[in-house]
PDB file of C-alpha atoms and ligand atoms in Angstrom:
ATOM      1  CA  UNK A 265      11.271 -12.144  -4.174  1.00 92.00           C
ATOM      2  CA  UNK A 266      12.550 -10.617  -0.951  1.00 93.00           C
ATOM      3  CA  UNK A 267      12.849 -13.449   1.611  1.00 92.00           C
ATOM      4  CA  UNK A 268      10.016 -13.316   4.117  1.00 96.00           C
ATOM      5  CA  UNK A 269       8.115 -10.588   2.222  1.00 98.00           C
ATOM      6  CA  UNK A 270       4.683 -10.147   3.811  1.00 98.00           C
ATOM      7  CA  UNK A 271       3.614  -7.118   1.794  1.00 98.00           C
ATOM      8  CA  UNK A 272       3.830  -6.543  -1.952  1.00 98.00           C
ATOM      9  CA  UNK A 273       3.960  -2.905  -3.032  1.00 98.00           C
ATOM     10  CA  UNK A 274       3.064  -2.605  -6.707  1.00 98.00           C
ATOM     11  CA  UNK A 275       3.072   0.671  -8.634  1.00 98.00           C
ATOM     12  CA  UNK A 276       1.620   1.226 -12.085  1.00 97.00           C
ATOM     13  CA  UNK A 277       4.574   3.277 -13.297  1.00 97.00           C
ATOM     14  CA  UNK A 278       8.072   4.344 -12.294  1.00 98.00           C
ATOM     15  CA  UNK A 279       6.636   7.858 -11.968  1.00 97.00           C
ATOM     16  CA  UNK A 280       4.740   6.633  -8.860  1.00 98.00           C
ATOM     17  CA  UNK A 281       7.910   5.585  -7.024  1.00 98.00           C
ATOM     18  CA  UNK A 282       8.856   8.892  -5.328  1.00 98.00           C
ATOM     19  CA  UNK A 283       5.445   9.140  -3.615  1.00 98.00           C
ATOM     20  CA  UNK A 284       5.480   5.479  -2.623  1.00 98.00           C
ATOM     21  CA  UNK A 285       8.812   5.878  -0.820  1.00 98.00           C
ATOM     22  CA  UNK A 286       6.755   6.933   2.206  1.00 98.00           C
ATOM     23  CA  UNK A 287       5.160   3.463   2.186  1.00 98.00           C
ATOM     24  CA  UNK A 288       8.400   1.536   1.845  1.00 98.00           C
ATOM     25  CA  UNK A 289      10.104   3.729   4.486  1.00 98.00           C
ATOM     26  CA  UNK A 290       7.219   3.104   6.892  1.00 98.00           C
ATOM     27  CA  UNK A 291       7.275  -0.664   6.303  1.00 98.00           C
ATOM     28  CA  UNK A 292      11.053  -0.662   6.834  1.00 98.00           C
ATOM     29  CA  UNK A 293      10.701   1.355  10.075  1.00 98.00           C
ATOM     30  CA  UNK A 294       8.113  -1.144  11.341  1.00 98.00           C
ATOM     31  CA  UNK A 295      10.278  -4.126  10.398  1.00 98.00           C
ATOM     32  CA  UNK A 296       7.865  -5.463   7.785  1.00 98.00           C
ATOM     33  CA  UNK A 297       9.580  -7.211   4.862  1.00 98.00           C
ATOM     34  CA  UNK A 298       8.160  -6.222   1.472  1.00 98.00           C
ATOM     35  CA  UNK A 299       8.610  -6.681  -2.250  1.00 98.00           C
ATOM     36  CA  UNK A 300       8.434  -3.603  -4.509  1.00 98.00           C
ATOM     37  CA  UNK A 301       7.490  -3.981  -8.197  1.00 98.00           C
ATOM     38  CA  UNK A 302       6.604  -1.669 -11.087  1.00 98.00           C
ATOM     39  CA  UNK A 303       3.891  -3.468 -13.073  1.00 98.00           C
ATOM     40  CA  UNK A 304       1.218  -1.728 -15.110  1.00 97.00           C
ATOM     41  CA  UNK A 305      -2.150  -3.521 -15.159  1.00 97.00           C
ATOM     42  CA  UNK A 306      -2.717  -2.182 -18.665  1.00 96.00           C
ATOM     43  CA  UNK A 307       0.747  -2.507 -20.207  1.00 96.00           C
ATOM     44  CA  UNK A 308       1.779  -5.843 -18.673  1.00 98.00           C
ATOM     45  CA  UNK A 309      -1.331  -7.748 -17.504  1.00 98.00           C
ATOM     46  CA  UNK A 310       0.214 -11.213 -17.901  1.00 98.00           C
ATOM     47  CA  UNK A 311       3.241 -10.237 -15.806  1.00 98.00           C
ATOM     48  CA  UNK A 312       0.920  -8.827 -13.135  1.00 98.00           C
ATOM     49  CA  UNK A 313      -1.098 -12.030 -12.979  1.00 98.00           C
ATOM     50  CA  UNK A 314       2.086 -14.104 -12.669  1.00 98.00           C
ATOM     51  CA  UNK A 315       3.486 -11.875  -9.958  1.00 98.00           C
ATOM     52  CA  UNK A 316       0.322 -12.051  -7.831  1.00 98.00           C
ATOM     53  CA  UNK A 317       0.465 -15.854  -7.900  1.00 98.00           C
ATOM     54  CA  UNK A 318       4.210 -15.859  -7.078  1.00 98.00           C
ATOM     55  CA  UNK A 319       3.683 -13.385  -4.252  1.00 98.00           C
ATOM     56  CA  UNK A 320       0.903 -15.493  -2.734  1.00 98.00           C
ATOM     57  CA  UNK A 321       3.083 -18.612  -2.947  1.00 98.00           C
ATOM     58  CA  UNK A 322       5.917 -16.720  -1.255  1.00 97.00           C
ATOM     59  CA  UNK A 323       3.659 -15.765   1.672  1.00 97.00           C
ATOM     60  CA  UNK A 324       2.689 -12.191   0.826  1.00 98.00           C
ATOM     61  CA  UNK A 325      -0.415 -11.433   2.899  1.00 98.00           C
ATOM     62  CA  UNK A 326      -1.281  -7.855   1.918  1.00 98.00           C
ATOM     63  CA  UNK A 327      -1.001  -6.065  -1.426  1.00 99.00           C
ATOM     64  CA  UNK A 328      -0.518  -2.302  -1.668  1.00 99.00           C
ATOM     65  CA  UNK A 329      -1.163  -0.937  -5.153  1.00 98.00           C
ATOM     66  CA  UNK A 330      -0.593   2.650  -6.307  1.00 98.00           C
ATOM     67  CA  UNK A 331      -1.980   3.988  -9.549  1.00 98.00           C
ATOM     68  CA  UNK A 332      -3.032   7.219 -11.195  1.00 97.00           C
ATOM     69  CA  UNK A 333      -5.292   8.181 -14.123  1.00 97.00           C
ATOM     70  CA  UNK A 334      -7.658   5.251 -14.891  1.00 96.00           C
ATOM     71  CA  UNK A 335      -6.053   3.558 -11.855  1.00 97.00           C
ATOM     72  CA  UNK A 336      -7.207  -0.006 -12.480  1.00 98.00           C
ATOM     73  CA  UNK A 337      -4.192  -1.665 -10.842  1.00 98.00           C
ATOM     74  CA  UNK A 338      -5.618  -2.170  -7.310  1.00 98.00           C
ATOM     75  CA  UNK A 339      -8.929  -3.482  -8.634  1.00 98.00           C
ATOM     76  CA  UNK A 340      -7.279  -5.871 -11.063  1.00 98.00           C
ATOM     77  CA  UNK A 341      -5.080  -7.226  -8.263  1.00 98.00           C
ATOM     78  CA  UNK A 342      -8.175  -7.607  -6.055  1.00 98.00           C
ATOM     79  CA  UNK A 343      -9.842  -9.617  -8.827  1.00 98.00           C
ATOM     80  CA  UNK A 344      -6.960 -12.129  -8.671  1.00 98.00           C
ATOM     81  CA  UNK A 345      -6.557 -12.577  -4.912  1.00 98.00           C
ATOM     82  CA  UNK A 346      -8.670 -12.838  -1.775  1.00 98.00           C
ATOM     83  CA  UNK A 347      -5.869 -11.309   0.303  1.00 98.00           C
ATOM     84  CA  UNK A 348      -6.403  -7.679   1.352  1.00 98.00           C
ATOM     85  CA  UNK A 349      -5.605  -5.056  -1.295  1.00 99.00           C
ATOM     86  CA  UNK A 350      -4.963  -1.439  -0.300  1.00 99.00           C
ATOM     87  CA  UNK A 351      -5.199   1.112  -3.094  1.00 98.00           C
ATOM     88  CA  UNK A 352      -3.301   4.401  -3.205  1.00 98.00           C
ATOM     89  CA  UNK A 353      -4.699   6.919  -5.701  1.00 98.00           C
ATOM     90  CA  UNK A 354      -1.920   9.010  -7.252  1.00 98.00           C
ATOM     91  CA  UNK A 355      -2.045  12.705  -8.108  1.00 98.00           C
ATOM     92  CA  UNK A 356      -2.068  13.758 -11.753  1.00 94.00           C
ATOM     93  CA  UNK A 357      -4.573  13.504 -14.557  1.00 87.00           C
ATOM     94  CA  UNK A 358      -7.383  15.909 -15.377  1.00 92.00           C
ATOM     95  CA  UNK A 359      -8.504  16.284 -11.763  1.00 94.00           C
ATOM     96  CA  UNK A 360      -5.189  15.772 -10.002  1.00 95.00           C
ATOM     97  CA  UNK A 361      -5.927  12.464  -8.292  1.00 97.00           C
ATOM     98  CA  UNK A 362      -9.683  12.732  -7.823  1.00 97.00           C
ATOM     99  CA  UNK A 363     -10.093  10.621 -10.970  1.00 97.00           C
ATOM    100  CA  UNK A 364      -7.831   7.904  -9.534  1.00 98.00           C
ATOM    101  CA  UNK A 365      -9.504   8.118  -6.103  1.00 98.00           C
ATOM    102  CA  UNK A 366     -12.965   7.517  -7.568  1.00 97.00           C
ATOM    103  CA  UNK A 367     -11.694   4.781  -9.849  1.00 97.00           C
ATOM    104  CA  UNK A 368     -10.036   2.899  -6.988  1.00 98.00           C
ATOM    105  CA  UNK A 369     -12.725   3.395  -4.349  1.00 98.00           C
ATOM    106  CA  UNK A 370     -15.706   2.568  -6.588  1.00 98.00           C
ATOM    107  CA  UNK A 371     -15.153  -1.175  -6.746  1.00 98.00           C
ATOM    108  CA  UNK A 372     -18.123  -3.362  -7.612  1.00 98.00           C
ATOM    109  CA  UNK A 373     -19.727  -5.370  -4.812  1.00 98.00           C
ATOM    110  CA  UNK A 374     -17.831  -8.605  -4.132  1.00 98.00           C
ATOM    111  CA  UNK A 375     -14.292  -7.409  -4.910  1.00 98.00           C
ATOM    112  CA  UNK A 376     -13.230  -4.880  -2.281  1.00 98.00           C
ATOM    113  CA  UNK A 377     -10.214  -2.579  -2.281  1.00 98.00           C
ATOM    114  CA  UNK A 378      -9.384  -0.611   0.882  1.00 98.00           C
ATOM    115  CA  UNK A 379      -8.628   2.877  -0.408  1.00 98.00           C
ATOM    116  CA  UNK A 380      -6.492   5.503   1.331  1.00 98.00           C
ATOM    117  CA  UNK A 381      -6.330   9.222   0.544  1.00 98.00           C
ATOM    118  CA  UNK A 382      -4.705  10.609  -2.600  1.00 98.00           C
ATOM    119  CA  UNK A 383      -0.952  10.067  -2.332  1.00 98.00           C
ATOM    120  CA  UNK A 384      -1.236   8.795   1.262  1.00 98.00           C
ATOM    121  CA  UNK A 385       1.381   6.069   0.960  1.00 98.00           C
ATOM    122  CA  UNK A 386       2.122   6.225   4.690  1.00 98.00           C
ATOM    123  CA  UNK A 387      -1.420   5.228   5.623  1.00 98.00           C
ATOM    124  CA  UNK A 388      -1.331   2.345   3.131  1.00 99.00           C
ATOM    125  CA  UNK A 389       1.766   0.962   4.866  1.00 98.00           C
ATOM    126  CA  UNK A 390       0.303   1.477   8.343  1.00 98.00           C
ATOM    127  CA  UNK A 391      -2.948  -0.234   7.350  1.00 98.00           C
ATOM    128  CA  UNK A 392      -1.022  -3.172   5.879  1.00 99.00           C
ATOM    129  CA  UNK A 393       0.994  -3.427   9.100  1.00 98.00           C
ATOM    130  CA  UNK A 394      -2.210  -3.302  11.170  1.00 98.00           C
ATOM    131  CA  UNK A 395      -3.598  -6.258   9.212  1.00 98.00           C
ATOM    132  CA  UNK A 396      -0.397  -8.232   9.750  1.00 98.00           C
ATOM    133  CA  UNK A 397      -0.248  -7.245  13.423  1.00 98.00           C
ATOM    134  CA  UNK A 398      -3.432  -9.228  14.109  1.00 98.00           C
ATOM    135  CA  UNK A 399      -1.269 -12.358  14.048  1.00 97.00           C
ATOM    136  CA  UNK A 400       2.057 -10.779  15.064  1.00 98.00           C
ATOM    137  CA  UNK A 401       2.200  -9.448  18.648  1.00 98.00           C
ATOM    138  CA  UNK A 402       5.683  -7.923  18.181  1.00 98.00           C
ATOM    139  CA  UNK A 403       4.494  -5.902  15.219  1.00 98.00           C
ATOM    140  CA  UNK A 404       1.382  -4.900  17.174  1.00 98.00           C
ATOM    141  CA  UNK A 405       3.656  -3.546  19.919  1.00 98.00           C
ATOM    142  CA  UNK A 406       5.691  -1.581  17.364  1.00 98.00           C
ATOM    143  CA  UNK A 407       2.477  -0.061  15.986  1.00 98.00           C
ATOM    144  CA  UNK A 408       1.395   1.006  19.480  1.00 98.00           C
ATOM    145  CA  UNK A 409       4.827   2.588  19.998  1.00 98.00           C
ATOM    146  CA  UNK A 410       4.452   4.387  16.658  1.00 97.00           C
ATOM    147  CA  UNK A 411       1.082   5.838  17.753  1.00 97.00           C
ATOM    148  CA  UNK A 412       2.542   6.883  21.088  1.00 98.00           C
ATOM    149  CA  UNK A 413       5.501   8.603  19.403  1.00 96.00           C
ATOM    150  CA  UNK A 414       3.050  10.410  17.116  1.00 94.00           C
ATOM    151  CA  UNK A 415       1.056  11.673  20.098  1.00 96.00           C
ATOM    152  CA  UNK A 416       4.235  12.594  21.989  1.00 96.00           C
ATOM    153  CA  UNK A 417       5.464  14.689  19.049  1.00 95.00           C
ATOM    154  CA  UNK A 418       2.271  16.751  19.321  1.00 95.00           C
ATOM    155  CA  UNK A 419       2.650  17.098  23.106  1.00 94.00           C
ATOM    156  CA  UNK A 420       6.288  18.148  22.665  1.00 94.00           C
ATOM    157  CA  UNK A 421       5.438  20.782  20.063  1.00 91.00           C
ATOM    158  CA  UNK A 422       6.231  24.181  21.628  1.00 87.00           C
ATOM    159  CA  UNK A 423       3.148  25.662  19.971  1.00 90.00           C
ATOM    160  CA  UNK A 424       1.101  23.431  22.307  1.00 84.00           C
ATOM    161  CA  UNK A 425       2.707  24.848  25.467  1.00 77.00           C
ATOM    162  CA  UNK A 426       0.080  25.771  28.001  1.00 68.00           C
ATOM    163  CA  UNK A 427      -2.721  24.046  26.114  1.00 62.00           C
TER     164      UNK A 427
HETATM  165  C1  RP5 B  27      -0.758   5.105 -14.133  1.00 52.48           C
HETATM  166  O1  RP5 B  27      -0.681   6.248 -14.896  1.00 52.48           O
HETATM  167  C2  RP5 B  27       0.436   5.124 -13.220  1.00 52.48           C
HETATM  168  O2  RP5 B  27       0.119   4.530 -12.007  1.00 52.48           O
HETATM  169  C3  RP5 B  27       0.788   6.569 -13.070  1.00 52.48           C
HETATM  170  O3  RP5 B  27       0.283   7.118 -11.866  1.00 52.48           O
HETATM  171  C4  RP5 B  27       0.108   7.237 -14.260  1.00 52.48           C
HETATM  172  C5  RP5 B  27       1.090   7.826 -15.232  1.00 52.48           C
HETATM  173  O4  RP5 B  27       1.949   6.815 -15.688  1.00 52.48           O
HETATM  174  P1  RP5 B  27       3.186   7.132 -16.657  1.00 52.48           P
HETATM  175  O5  RP5 B  27       2.603   7.794 -17.856  1.00 52.48           O
HETATM  176  O6  RP5 B  27       4.095   8.051 -15.857  1.00 52.48           O
HETATM  177  O7  RP5 B  27       3.830   5.811 -16.940  1.00 52.48           O
HETATM  178  O8  RP5 B  27      -0.747   3.957 -14.925  1.00 52.48           O
END
């Protein structure tokens, strides 16, 4: 486990990794330590259960889980922890991510998963950081700076001149 990891990023398959780079890059930019694992809820359920317990013991506070197709990974993680779980539906399948989106967002009452848009790994990382920032003023300041830089980039865009 990465020392000091506060976020665990779990993907259902290696094929999810390229999209999830946006999440790990964002966490790195914000100075949030994370652990990245490839664990399928269907193919390796015992390993997943063990990892969730290890991650909790190590101090992981937020789980980010990316999955496509049946996309049960975020929900299964949520069934094993009361720490926040953020689900990222992945493109692919018969309806190119809509199947995964509905699977992840339609959790039964009592076991919530916060779901971001299809493939929106960046928002998953930002949401995880926002949760952590509630007890970390330095991280909160970095998030405010990130928002300001985002707004500034729009103001600096030459296509906005004179607006
Ligand atoms: C899900 O099925 C994974 O999260 C991935 O998005 C999708 C396809 O997985 P592979 O067939 O590439 O392993 O479990």
